PDB file of C-alpha atoms in Angstrom:
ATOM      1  CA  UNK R   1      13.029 -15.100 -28.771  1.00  0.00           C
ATOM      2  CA  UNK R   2      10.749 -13.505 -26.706  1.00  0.00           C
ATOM      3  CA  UNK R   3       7.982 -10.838 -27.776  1.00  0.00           C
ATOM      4  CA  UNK R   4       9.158  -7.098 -28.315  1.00  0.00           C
ATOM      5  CA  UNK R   5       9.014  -5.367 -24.822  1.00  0.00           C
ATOM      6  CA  UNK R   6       6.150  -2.993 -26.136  1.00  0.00           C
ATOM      7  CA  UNK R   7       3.919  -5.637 -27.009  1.00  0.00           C
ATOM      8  CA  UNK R   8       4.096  -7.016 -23.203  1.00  0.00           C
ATOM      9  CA  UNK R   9       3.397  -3.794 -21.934  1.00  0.00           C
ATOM     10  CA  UNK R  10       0.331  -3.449 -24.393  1.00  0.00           C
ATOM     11  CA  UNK R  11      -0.604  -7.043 -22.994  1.00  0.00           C
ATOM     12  CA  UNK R  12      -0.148  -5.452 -19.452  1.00  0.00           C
ATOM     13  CA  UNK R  13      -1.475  -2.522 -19.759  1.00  0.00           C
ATOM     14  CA  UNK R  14      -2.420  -2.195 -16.227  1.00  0.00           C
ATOM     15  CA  UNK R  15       0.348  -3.542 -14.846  1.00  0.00           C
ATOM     16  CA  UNK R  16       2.785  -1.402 -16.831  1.00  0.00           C
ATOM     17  CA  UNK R  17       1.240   1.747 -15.420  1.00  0.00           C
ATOM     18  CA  UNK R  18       1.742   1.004 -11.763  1.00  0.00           C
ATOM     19  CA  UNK R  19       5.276   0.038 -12.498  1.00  0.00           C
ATOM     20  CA  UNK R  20       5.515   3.328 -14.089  1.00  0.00           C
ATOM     21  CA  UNK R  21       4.058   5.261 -11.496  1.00  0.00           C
ATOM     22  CA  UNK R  22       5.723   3.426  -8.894  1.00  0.00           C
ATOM     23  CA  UNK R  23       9.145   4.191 -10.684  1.00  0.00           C
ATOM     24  CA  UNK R  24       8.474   7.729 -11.105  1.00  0.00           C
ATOM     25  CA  UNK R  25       7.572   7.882  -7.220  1.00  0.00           C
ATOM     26  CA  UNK R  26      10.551   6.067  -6.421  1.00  0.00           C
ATOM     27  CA  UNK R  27      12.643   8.962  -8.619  1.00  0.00           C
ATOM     28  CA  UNK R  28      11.318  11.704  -6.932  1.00  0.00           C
ATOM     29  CA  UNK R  29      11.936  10.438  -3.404  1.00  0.00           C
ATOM     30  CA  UNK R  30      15.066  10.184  -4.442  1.00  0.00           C
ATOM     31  CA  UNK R  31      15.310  13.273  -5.878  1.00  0.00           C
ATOM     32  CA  UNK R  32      13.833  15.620  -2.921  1.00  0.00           C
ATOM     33  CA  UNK R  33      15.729  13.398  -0.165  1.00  0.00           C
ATOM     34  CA  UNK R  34      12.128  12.180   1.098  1.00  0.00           C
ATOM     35  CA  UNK R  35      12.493   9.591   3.392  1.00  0.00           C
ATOM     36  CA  UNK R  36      10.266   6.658   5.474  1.00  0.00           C
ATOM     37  CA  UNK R  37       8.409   9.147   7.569  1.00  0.00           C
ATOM     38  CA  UNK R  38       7.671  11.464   4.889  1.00  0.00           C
ATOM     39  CA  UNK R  39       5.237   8.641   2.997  1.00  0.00           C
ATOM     40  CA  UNK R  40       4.921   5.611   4.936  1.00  0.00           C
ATOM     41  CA  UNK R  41       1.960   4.386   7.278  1.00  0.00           C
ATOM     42  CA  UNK R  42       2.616   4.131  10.641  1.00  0.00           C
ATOM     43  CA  UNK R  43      -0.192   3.687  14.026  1.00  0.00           C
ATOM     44  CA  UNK R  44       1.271   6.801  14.924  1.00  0.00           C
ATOM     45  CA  UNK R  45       1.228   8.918  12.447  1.00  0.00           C
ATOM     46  CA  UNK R  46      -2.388   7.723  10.722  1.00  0.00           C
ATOM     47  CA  UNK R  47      -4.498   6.558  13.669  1.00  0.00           C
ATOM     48  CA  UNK R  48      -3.037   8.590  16.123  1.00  0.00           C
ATOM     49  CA  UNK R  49      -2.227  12.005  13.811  1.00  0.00           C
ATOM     50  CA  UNK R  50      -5.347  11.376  11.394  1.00  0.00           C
ATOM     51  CA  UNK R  51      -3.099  11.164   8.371  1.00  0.00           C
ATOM     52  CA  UNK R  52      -5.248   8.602   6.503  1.00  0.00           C
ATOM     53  CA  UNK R  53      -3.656  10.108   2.970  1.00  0.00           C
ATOM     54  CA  UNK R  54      -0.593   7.582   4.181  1.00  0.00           C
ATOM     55  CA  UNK R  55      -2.283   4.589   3.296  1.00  0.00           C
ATOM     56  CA  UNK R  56      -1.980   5.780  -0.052  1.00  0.00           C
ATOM     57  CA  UNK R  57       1.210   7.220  -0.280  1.00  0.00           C
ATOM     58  CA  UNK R  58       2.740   4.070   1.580  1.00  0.00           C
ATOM     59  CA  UNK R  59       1.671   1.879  -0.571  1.00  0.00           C
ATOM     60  CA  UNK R  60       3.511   3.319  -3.632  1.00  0.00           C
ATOM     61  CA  UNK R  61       6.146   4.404  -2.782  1.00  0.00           C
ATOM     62  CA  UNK R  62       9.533   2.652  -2.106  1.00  0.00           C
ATOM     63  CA  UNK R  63      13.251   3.997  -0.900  1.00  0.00           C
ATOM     64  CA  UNK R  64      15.612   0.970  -1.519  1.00  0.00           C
ATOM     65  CA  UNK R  65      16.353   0.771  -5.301  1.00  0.00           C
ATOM     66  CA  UNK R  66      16.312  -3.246  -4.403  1.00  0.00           C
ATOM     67  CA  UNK R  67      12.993  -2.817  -2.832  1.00  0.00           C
ATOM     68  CA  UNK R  68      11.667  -1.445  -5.941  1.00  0.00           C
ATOM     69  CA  UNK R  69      13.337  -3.560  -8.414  1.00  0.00           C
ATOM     70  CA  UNK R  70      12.101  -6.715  -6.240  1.00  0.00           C
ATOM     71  CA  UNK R  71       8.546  -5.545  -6.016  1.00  0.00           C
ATOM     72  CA  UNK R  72       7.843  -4.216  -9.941  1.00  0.00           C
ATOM     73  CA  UNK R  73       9.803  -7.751 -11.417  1.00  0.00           C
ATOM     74  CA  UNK R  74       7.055  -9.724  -9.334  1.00  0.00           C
ATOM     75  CA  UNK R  75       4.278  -7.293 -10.425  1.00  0.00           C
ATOM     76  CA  UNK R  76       4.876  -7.925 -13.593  1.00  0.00           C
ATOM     77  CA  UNK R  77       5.403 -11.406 -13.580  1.00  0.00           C
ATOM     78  CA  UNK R  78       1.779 -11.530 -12.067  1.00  0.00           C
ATOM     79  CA  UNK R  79       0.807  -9.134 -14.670  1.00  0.00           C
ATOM     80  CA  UNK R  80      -0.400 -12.128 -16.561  1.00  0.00           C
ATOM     81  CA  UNK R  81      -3.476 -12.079 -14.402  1.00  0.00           C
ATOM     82  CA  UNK R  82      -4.848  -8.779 -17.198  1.00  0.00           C
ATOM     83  CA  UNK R  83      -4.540 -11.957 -19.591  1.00  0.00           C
ATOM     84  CA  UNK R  84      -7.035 -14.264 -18.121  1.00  0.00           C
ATOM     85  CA  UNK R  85     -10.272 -13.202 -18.860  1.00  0.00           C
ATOM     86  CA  UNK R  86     -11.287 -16.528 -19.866  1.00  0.00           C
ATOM     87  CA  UNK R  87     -11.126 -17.304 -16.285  1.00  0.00           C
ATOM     88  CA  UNK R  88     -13.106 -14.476 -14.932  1.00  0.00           C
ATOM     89  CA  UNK R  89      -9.708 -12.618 -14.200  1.00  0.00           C
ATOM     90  CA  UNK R  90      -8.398  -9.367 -17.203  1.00  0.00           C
ATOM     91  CA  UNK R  91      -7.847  -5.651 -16.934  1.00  0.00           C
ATOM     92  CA  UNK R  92     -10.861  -4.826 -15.204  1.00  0.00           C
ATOM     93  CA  UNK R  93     -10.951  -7.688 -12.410  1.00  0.00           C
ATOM     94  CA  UNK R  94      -7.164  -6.514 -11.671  1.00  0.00           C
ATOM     95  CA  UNK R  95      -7.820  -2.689 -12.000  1.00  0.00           C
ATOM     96  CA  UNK R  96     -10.719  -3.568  -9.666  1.00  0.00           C
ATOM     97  CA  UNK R  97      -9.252  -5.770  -6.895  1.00  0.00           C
ATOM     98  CA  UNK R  98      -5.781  -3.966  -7.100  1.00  0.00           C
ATOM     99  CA  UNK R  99      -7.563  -0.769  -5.662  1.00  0.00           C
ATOM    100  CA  UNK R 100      -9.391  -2.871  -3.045  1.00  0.00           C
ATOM    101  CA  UNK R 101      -5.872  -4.821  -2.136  1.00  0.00           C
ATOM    102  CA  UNK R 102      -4.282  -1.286  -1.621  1.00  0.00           C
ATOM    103  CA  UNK R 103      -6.910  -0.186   0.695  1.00  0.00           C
ATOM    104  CA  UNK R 104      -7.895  -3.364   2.646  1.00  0.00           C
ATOM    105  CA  UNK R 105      -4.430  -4.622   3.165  1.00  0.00           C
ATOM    106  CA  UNK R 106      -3.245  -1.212   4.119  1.00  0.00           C
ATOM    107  CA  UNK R 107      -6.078  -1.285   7.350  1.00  0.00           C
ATOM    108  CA  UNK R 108      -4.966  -4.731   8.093  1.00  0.00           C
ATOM    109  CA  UNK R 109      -1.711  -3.697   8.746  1.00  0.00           C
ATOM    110  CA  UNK R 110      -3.388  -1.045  10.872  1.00  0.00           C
ATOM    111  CA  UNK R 111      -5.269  -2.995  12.588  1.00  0.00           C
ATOM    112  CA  UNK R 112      -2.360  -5.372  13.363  1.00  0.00           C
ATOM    113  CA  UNK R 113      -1.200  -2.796  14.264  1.00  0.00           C
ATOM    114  CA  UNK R 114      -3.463  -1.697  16.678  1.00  0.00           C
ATOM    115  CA  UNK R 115      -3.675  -5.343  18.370  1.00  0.00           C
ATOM    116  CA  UNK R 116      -0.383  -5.537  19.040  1.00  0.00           C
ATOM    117  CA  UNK R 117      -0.452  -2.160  21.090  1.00  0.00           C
ATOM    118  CA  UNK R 118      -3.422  -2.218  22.691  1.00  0.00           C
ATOM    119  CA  UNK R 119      -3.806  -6.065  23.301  1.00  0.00           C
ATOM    120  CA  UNK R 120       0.152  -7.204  24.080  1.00  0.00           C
ATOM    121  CA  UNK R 121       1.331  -3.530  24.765  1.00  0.00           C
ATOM    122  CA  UNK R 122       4.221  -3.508  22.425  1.00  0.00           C
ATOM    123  CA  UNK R 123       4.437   0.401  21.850  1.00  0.00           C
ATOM    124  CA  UNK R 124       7.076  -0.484  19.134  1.00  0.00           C
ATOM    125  CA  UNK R 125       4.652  -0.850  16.527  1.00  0.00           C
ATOM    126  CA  UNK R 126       2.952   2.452  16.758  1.00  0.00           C
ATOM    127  CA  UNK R 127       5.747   4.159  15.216  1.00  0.00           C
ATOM    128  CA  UNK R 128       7.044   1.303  12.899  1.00  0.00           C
ATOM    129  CA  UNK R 129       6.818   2.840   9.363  1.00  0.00           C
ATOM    130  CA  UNK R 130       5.966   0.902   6.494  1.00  0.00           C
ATOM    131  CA  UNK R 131       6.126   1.769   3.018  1.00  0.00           C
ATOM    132  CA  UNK R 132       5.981  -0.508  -0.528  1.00  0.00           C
ATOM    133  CA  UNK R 133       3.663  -1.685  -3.058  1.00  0.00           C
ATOM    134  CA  UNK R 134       4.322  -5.760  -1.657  1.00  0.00           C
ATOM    135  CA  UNK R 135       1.073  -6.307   0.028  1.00  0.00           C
ATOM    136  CA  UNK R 136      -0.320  -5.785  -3.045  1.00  0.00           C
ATOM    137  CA  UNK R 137       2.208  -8.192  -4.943  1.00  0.00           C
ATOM    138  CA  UNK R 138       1.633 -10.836  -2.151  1.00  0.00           C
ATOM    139  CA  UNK R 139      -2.350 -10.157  -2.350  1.00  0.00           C
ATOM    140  CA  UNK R 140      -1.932 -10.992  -6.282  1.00  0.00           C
ATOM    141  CA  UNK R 141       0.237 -13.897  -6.000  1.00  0.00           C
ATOM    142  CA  UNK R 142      -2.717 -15.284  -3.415  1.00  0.00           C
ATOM    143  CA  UNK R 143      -4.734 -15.062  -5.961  1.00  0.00           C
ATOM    144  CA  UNK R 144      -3.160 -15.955  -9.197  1.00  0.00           C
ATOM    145  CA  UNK R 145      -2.047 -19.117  -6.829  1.00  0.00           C
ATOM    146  CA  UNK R 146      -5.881 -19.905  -6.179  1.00  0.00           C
ATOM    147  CA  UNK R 147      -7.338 -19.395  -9.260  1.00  0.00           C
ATOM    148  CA  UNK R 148      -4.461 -20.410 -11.542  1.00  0.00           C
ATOM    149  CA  UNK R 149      -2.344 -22.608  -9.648  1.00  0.00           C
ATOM    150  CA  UNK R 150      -0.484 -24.268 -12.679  1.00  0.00           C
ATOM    151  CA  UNK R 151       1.186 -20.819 -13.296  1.00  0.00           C
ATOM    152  CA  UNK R 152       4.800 -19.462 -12.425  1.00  0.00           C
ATOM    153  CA  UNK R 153       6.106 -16.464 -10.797  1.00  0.00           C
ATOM    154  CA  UNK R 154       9.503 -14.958 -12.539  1.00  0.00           C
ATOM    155  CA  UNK R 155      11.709 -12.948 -10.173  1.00  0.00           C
ATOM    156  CA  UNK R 156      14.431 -11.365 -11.563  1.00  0.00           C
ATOM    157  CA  UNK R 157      14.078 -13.241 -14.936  1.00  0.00           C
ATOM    158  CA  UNK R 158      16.162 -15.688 -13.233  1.00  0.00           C
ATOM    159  CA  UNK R 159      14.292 -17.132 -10.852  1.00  0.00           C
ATOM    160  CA  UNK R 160      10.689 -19.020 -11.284  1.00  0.00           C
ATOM    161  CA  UNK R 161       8.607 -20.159  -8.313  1.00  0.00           C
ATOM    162  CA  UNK R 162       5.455 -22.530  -8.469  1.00  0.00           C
ATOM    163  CA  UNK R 163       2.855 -19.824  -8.128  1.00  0.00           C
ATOM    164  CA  UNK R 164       0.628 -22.097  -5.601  1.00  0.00           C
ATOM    165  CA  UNK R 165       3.600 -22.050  -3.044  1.00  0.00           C
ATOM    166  CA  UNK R 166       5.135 -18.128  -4.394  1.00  0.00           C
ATOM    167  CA  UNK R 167       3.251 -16.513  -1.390  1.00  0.00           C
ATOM    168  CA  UNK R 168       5.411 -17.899   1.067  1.00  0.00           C
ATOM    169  CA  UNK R 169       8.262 -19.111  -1.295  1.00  0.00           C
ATOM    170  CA  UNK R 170       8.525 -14.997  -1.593  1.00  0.00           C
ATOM    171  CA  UNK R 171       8.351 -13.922   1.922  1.00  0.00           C
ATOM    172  CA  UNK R 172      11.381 -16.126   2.814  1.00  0.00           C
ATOM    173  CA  UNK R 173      13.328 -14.974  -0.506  1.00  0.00           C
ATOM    174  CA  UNK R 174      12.547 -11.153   0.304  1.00  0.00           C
ATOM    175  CA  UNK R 175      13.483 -11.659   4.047  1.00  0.00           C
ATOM    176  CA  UNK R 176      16.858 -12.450   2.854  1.00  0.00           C
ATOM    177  CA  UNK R 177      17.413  -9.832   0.267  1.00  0.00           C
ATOM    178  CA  UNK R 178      15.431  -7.381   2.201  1.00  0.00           C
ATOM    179  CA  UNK R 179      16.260  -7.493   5.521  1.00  0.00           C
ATOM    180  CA  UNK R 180      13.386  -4.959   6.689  1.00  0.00           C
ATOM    181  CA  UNK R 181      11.000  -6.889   5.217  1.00  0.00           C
ATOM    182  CA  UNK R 182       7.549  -6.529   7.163  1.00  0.00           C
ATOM    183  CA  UNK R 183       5.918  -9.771   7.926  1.00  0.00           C
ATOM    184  CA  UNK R 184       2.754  -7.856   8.815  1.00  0.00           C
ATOM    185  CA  UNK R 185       2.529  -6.271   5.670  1.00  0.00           C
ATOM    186  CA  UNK R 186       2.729  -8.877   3.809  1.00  0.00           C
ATOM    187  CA  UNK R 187       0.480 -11.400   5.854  1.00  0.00           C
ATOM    188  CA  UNK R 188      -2.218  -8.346   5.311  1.00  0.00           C
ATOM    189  CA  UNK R 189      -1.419  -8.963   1.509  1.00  0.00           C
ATOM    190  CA  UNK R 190      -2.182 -13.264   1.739  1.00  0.00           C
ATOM    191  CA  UNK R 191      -5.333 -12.574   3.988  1.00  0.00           C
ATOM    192  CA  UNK R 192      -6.434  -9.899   1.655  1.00  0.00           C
ATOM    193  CA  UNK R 193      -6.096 -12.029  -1.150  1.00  0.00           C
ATOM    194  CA  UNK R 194      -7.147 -15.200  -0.072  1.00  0.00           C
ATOM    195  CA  UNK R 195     -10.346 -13.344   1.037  1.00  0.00           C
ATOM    196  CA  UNK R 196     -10.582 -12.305  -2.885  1.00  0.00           C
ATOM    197  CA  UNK R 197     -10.302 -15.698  -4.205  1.00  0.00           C
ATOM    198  CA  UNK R 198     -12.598 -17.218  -1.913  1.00  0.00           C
ATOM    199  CA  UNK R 199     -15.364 -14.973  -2.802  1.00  0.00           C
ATOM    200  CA  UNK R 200     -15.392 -13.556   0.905  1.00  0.00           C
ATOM    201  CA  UNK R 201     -14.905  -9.868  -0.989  1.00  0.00           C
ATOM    202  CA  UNK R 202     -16.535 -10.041  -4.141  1.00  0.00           C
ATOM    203  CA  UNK R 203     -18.891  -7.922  -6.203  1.00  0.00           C
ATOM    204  CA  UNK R 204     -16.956  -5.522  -7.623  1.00  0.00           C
ATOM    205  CA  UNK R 205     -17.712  -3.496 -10.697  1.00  0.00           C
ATOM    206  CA  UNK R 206     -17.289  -0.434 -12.147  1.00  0.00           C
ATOM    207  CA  UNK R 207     -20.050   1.209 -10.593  1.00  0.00           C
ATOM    208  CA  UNK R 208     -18.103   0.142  -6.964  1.00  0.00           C
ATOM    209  CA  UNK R 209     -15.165   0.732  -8.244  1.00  0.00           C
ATOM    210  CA  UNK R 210     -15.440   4.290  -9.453  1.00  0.00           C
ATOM    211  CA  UNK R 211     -18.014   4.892  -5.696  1.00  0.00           C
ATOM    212  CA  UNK R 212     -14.842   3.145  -3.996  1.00  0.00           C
ATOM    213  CA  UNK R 213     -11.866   5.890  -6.070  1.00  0.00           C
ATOM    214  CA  UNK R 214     -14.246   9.263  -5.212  1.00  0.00           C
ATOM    215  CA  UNK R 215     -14.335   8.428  -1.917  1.00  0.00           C
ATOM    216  CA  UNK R 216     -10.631   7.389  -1.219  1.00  0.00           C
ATOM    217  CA  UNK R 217      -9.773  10.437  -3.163  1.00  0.00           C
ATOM    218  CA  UNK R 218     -12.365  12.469  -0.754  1.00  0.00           C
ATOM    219  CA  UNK R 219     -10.753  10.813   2.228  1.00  0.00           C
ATOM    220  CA  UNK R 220      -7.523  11.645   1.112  1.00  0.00           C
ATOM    221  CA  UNK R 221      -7.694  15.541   0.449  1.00  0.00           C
ATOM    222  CA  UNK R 222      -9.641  15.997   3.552  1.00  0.00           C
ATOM    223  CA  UNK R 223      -7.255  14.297   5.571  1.00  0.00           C
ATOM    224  CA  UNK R 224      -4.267  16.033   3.950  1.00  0.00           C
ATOM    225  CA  UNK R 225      -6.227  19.354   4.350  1.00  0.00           C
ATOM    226  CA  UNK R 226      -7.511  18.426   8.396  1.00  0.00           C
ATOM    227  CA  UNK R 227      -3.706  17.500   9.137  1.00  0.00           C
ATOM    228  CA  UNK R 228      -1.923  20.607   7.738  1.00  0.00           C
ATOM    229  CA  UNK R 229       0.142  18.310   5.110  1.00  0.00           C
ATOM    230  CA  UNK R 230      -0.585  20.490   2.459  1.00  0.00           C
ATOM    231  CA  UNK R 231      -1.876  23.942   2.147  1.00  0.00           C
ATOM    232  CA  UNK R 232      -5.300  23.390   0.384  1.00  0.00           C
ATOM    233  CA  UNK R 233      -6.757  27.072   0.935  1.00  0.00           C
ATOM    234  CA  UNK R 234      -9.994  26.359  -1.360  1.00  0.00           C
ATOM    235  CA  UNK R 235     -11.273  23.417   1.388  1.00  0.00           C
ATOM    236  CA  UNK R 236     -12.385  24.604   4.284  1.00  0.00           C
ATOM    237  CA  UNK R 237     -12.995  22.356   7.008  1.00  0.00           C
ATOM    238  CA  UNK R 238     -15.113  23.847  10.253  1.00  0.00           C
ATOM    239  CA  UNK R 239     -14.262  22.993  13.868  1.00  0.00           C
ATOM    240  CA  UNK R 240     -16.849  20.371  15.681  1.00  0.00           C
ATOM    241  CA  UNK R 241     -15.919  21.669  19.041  1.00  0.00           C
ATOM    242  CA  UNK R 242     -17.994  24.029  21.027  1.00  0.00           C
ATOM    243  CA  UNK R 243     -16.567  26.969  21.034  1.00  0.00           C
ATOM    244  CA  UNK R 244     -17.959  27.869  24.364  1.00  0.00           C
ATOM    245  CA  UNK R 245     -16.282  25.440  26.585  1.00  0.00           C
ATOM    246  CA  UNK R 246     -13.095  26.005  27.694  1.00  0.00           C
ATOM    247  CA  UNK R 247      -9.821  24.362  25.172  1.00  0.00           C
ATOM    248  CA  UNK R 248      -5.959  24.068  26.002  1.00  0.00           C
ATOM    249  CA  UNK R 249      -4.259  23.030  23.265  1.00  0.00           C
ATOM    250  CA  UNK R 250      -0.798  24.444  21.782  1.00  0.00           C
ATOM    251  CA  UNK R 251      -1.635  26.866  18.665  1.00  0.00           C
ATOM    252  CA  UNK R 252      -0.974  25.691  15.197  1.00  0.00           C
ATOM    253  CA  UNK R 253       1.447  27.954  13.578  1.00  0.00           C
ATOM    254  CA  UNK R 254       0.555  30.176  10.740  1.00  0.00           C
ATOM    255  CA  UNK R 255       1.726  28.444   7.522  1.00  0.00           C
ATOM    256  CA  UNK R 256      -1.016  25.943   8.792  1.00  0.00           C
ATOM    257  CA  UNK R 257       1.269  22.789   9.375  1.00  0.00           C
ATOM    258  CA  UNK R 258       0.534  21.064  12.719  1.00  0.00           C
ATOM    259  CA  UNK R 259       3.261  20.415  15.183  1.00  0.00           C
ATOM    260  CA  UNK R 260       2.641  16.820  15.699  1.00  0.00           C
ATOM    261  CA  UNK R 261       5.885  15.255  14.095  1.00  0.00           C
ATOM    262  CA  UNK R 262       7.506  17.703  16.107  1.00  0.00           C
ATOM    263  CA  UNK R 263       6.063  16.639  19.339  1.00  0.00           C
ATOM    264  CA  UNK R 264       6.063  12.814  19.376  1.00  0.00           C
ATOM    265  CA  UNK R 265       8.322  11.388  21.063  1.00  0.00           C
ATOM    266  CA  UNK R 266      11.061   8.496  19.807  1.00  0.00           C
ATOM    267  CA  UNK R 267      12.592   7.520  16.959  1.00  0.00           C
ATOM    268  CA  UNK R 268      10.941   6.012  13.793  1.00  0.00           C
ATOM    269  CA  UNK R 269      11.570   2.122  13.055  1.00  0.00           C
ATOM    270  CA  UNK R 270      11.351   2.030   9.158  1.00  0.00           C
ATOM    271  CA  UNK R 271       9.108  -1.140   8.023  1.00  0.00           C
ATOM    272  CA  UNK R 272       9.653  -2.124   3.993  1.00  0.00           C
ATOM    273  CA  UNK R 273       6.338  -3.977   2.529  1.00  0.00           C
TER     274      UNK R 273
END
């Protein structure tokens, strides 16, 4: 027999809390009927629209039940990275790298993004909407499968991949069972990582790591406060224009939400990461 479930979770501890707060996400979409372009990160809707706060929200949040289920049974499989602090991996390396994952792989995507529009003109990928916690999950099996390539990845509890291949092994497996898989987001989740356990991003600490939280957290109020997402009356944010030159513009209404989902044009193509 295995060890009781608590015990795991007390071996996991950070692990088991993003599994937890991804489930409880998960619920309340569910619950309030949120959908895709409600929480996910799309060119549109962060780069052009300013709603950085997405790269947040995208990232943790998931609509398919399978989509969830896929993404927390890997994450916790790779949980055994809080357990290797003999290797220079444990709690703090993952609670560390995890937050850099989310952000970095969440401007890749962005920035793929962005290529693909600008550079090849394929307008389809500004409002392609992506939402799920797998670049991180791919970013951690890149480098669990660097620095520990002897170990296995459990999916399901049925199935067990070679971690050093799992990267790949996974994209293929989730392609099938998730047919909206993005292949973006979770390339951005291999580079990411591989740039981790090759020492390209390196350096973290506390001290970064607690510098690198205040100011996503600053980034993300502001941006939720500039964009009319959510009524934040105690930030006040003052106007950069001049306000002696001329402006045509349509007026915001007066419950402060902008008009800009309103006004851009097209459908949304939902993109699971």
């Amino acid at each position: 027999m295995g060890k009781p479930l608590i015990y795991e979770i007390l071996e996991k501890p950070a692990s088991s809390s993003v599994i937890g707060i991804c489930s409880l996400i998960w619920w309340l979409i569910q619950k309030r009927g949120i959908g895709y372009a409600d929480v996910g990160l799309s060119y549109e809707a962060a780069v052009d629209g300013g709603q950085y706060w997405r790269i947040i929200t995208s990232a943790f949040s998931h609509i398919s039940v399978v989509h969830l289920v896929f993404n927390m049974s890997a994450l916790w499989s790779l949980g055994v990275v809080e357990q290797l602090g003999q290797i220079g991996l444990g709690v703090e390396y993952y609670l560390h790298y995890t937050l850099v994952l989310v952000v970095l792989s969440g401007l890749l995507v962005l920035g793929f993004y962005h290529m693909m529009i600008q550079r090849f003109k394929v307008e389809y990928f500004r409002r392609v909407t992506a939402v799920g916690y797998s670049c991180v999950v791919f970013g951690w099996m890149t480098i669990l499968a660097a620095k520990q390539p002897s170990s296995k990845l459990n999916i399901f509890g049925v199935l067990s991949l070679p971690i050093s291949f799992a990267p790949f092994e996974s994209l293929i497996f989730t392609s099938i069972m998730v047919p909206q898989a993005s292949f973006i987001g979770h390339l951005s989740g291999i580079i990411v990582g591989y740039s981790i356990a090759w020492g390209l991003i390196h350096g973290m600490n506390n001290y970064w790591a607690i510098t690198m939280l205040g100011w996503i957290a600053l980034v993300f109020v502001l941006s939720l406060k500039r964009t009319g997402s959510m009524e934040l009356s105690f930030i006040e944010i003052e106007p950069v224009t001049d306000p002696s030159l001329p402006s045509v513009g349509v007026v915001a209404p007066r419950n402060g939400r902008t008009l800009q989902m309103d006004v851009l044009p097209g459908r949304r193509v939902a993109d699971i990461v």
